[in-house]
CSV table of N, CA and C in Angstrom, one decimal:
chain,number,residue,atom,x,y,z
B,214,UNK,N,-13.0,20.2,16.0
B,214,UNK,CA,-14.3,19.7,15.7
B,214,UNK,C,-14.1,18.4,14.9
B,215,UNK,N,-13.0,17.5,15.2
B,215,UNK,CA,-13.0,16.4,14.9
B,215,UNK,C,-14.1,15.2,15.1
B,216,UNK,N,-15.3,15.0,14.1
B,216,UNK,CA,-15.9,14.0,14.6
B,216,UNK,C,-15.6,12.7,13.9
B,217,UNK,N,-14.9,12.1,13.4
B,217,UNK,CA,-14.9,11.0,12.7
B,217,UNK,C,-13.0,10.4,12.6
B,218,UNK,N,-13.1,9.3,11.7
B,218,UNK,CA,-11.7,8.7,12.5
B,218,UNK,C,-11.1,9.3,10.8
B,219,UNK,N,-10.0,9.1,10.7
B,219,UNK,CA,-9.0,9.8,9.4
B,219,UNK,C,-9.9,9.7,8.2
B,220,UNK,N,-9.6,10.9,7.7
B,220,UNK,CA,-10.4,11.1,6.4
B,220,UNK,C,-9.9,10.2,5.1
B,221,UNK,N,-8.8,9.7,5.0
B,221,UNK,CA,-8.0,8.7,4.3
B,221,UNK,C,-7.3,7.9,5.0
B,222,UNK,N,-7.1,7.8,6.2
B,222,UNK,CA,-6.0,6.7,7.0
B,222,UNK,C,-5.0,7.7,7.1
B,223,UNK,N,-4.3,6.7,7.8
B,223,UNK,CA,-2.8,7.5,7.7
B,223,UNK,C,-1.6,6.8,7.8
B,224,UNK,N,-0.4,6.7,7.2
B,224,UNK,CA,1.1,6.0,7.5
B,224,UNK,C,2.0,7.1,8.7
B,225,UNK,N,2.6,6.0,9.5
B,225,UNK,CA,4.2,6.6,9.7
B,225,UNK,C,3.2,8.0,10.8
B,226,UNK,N,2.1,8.1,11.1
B,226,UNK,CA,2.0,9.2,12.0
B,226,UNK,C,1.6,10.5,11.2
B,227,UNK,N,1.3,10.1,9.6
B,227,UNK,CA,0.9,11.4,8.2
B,227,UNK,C,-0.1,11.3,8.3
B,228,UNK,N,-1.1,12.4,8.1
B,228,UNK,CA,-2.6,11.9,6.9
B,228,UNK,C,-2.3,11.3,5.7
B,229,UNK,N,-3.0,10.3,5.3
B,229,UNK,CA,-2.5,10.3,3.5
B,229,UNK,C,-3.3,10.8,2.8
B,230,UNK,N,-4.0,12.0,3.0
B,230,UNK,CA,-4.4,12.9,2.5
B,230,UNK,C,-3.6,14.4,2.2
B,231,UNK,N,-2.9,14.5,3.4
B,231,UNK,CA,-1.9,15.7,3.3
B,231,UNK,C,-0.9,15.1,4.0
B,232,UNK,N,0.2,14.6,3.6
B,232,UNK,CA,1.6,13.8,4.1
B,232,UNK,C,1.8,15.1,5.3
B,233,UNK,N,2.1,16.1,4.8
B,233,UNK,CA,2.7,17.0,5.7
B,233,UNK,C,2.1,17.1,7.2
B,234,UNK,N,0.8,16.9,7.2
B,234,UNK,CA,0.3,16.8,8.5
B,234,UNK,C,0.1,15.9,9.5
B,235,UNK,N,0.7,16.5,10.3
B,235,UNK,CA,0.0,14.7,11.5
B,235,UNK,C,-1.2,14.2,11.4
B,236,UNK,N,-1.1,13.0,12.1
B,236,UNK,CA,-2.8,12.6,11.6
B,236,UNK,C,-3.0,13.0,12.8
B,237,UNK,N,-4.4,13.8,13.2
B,237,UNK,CA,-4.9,14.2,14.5
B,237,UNK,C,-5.4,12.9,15.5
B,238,UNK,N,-5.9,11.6,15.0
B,238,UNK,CA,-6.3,10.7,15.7
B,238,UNK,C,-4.9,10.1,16.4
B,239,UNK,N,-4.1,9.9,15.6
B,239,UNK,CA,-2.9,9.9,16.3
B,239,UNK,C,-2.2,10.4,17.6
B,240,UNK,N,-2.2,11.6,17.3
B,240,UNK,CA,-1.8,12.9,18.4
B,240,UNK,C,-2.9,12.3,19.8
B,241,UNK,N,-4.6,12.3,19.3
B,241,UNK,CA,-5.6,12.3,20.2
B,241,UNK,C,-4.7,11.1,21.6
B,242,UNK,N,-4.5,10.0,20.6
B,242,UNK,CA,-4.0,8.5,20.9
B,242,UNK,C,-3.2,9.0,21.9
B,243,UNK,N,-2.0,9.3,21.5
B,243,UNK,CA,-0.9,9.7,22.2
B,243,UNK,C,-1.1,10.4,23.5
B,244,UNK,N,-2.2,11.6,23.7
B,244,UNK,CA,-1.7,12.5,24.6
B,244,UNK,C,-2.9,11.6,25.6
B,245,UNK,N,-3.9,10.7,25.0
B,245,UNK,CA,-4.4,10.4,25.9
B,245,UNK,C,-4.0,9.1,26.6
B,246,UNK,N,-2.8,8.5,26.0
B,246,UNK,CA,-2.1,7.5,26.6
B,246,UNK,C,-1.0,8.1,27.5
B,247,UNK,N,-0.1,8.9,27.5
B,247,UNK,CA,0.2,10.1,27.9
B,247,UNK,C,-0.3,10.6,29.6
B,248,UNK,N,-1.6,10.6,29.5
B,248,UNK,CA,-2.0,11.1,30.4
B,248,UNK,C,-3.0,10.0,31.2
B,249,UNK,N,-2.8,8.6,30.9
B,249,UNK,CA,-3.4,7.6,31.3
B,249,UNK,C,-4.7,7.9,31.4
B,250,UNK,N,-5.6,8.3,30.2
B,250,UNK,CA,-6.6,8.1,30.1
B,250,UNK,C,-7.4,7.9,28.3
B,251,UNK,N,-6.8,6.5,28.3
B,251,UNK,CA,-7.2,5.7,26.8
B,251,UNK,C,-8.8,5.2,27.2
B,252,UNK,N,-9.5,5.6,28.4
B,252,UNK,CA,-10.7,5.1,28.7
B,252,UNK,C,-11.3,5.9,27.6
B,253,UNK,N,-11.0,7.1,27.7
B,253,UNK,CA,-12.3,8.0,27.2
B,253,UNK,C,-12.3,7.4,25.5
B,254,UNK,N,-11.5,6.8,25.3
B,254,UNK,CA,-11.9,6.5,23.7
B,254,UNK,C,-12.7,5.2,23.4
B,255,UNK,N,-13.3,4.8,24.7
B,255,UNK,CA,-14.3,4.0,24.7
B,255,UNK,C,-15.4,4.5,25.1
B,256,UNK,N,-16.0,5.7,24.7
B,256,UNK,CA,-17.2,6.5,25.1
B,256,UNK,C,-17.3,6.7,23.9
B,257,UNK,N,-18.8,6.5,23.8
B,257,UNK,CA,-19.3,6.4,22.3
B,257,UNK,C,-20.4,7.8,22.3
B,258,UNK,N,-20.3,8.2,21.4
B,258,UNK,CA,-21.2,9.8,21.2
B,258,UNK,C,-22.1,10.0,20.6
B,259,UNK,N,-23.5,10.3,21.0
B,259,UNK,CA,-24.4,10.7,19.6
B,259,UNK,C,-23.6,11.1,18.3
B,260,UNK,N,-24.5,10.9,17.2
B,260,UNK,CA,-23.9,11.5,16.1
B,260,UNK,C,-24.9,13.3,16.1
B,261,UNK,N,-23.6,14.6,15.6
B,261,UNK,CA,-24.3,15.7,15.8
B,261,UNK,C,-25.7,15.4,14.3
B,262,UNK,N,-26.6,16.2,14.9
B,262,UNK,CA,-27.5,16.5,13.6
B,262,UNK,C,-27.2,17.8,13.1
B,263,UNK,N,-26.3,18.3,12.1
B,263,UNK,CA,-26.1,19.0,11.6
B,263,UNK,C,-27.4,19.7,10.7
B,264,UNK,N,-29.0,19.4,11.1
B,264,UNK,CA,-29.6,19.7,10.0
B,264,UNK,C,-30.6,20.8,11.2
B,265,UNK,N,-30.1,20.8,12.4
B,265,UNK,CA,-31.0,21.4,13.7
B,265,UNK,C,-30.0,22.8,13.9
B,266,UNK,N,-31.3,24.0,13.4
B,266,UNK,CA,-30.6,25.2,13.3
B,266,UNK,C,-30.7,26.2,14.6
């Protein structure tokens, strides 16, 4: 349920919020370059309304 781009940035392929972890936008990058399709990260999304129960 990733909606947003790094919660602190990231170095070197880390969060720099938790070094230990990969940054997931990274990974996203990769598997969709990977699989020749870097299009979809030019699709732009509603924002959810978290306030609709």
């Amino acid at each position: 349920e990733l909606l947003n781009g790094p919660c602190g940035g990231s170095m070197d392929g880390k969060c720099e919020v938790d070094p230990e972890k990969d940054c997931a936008w990274e990974l996203i990058y990769e598997r969709l370059e990977r699989i020749g399709r870097l299009d979809l990260l030019d699709e732009v999304r509603d924002a959810k309304d978290r306030l609709v129960k």
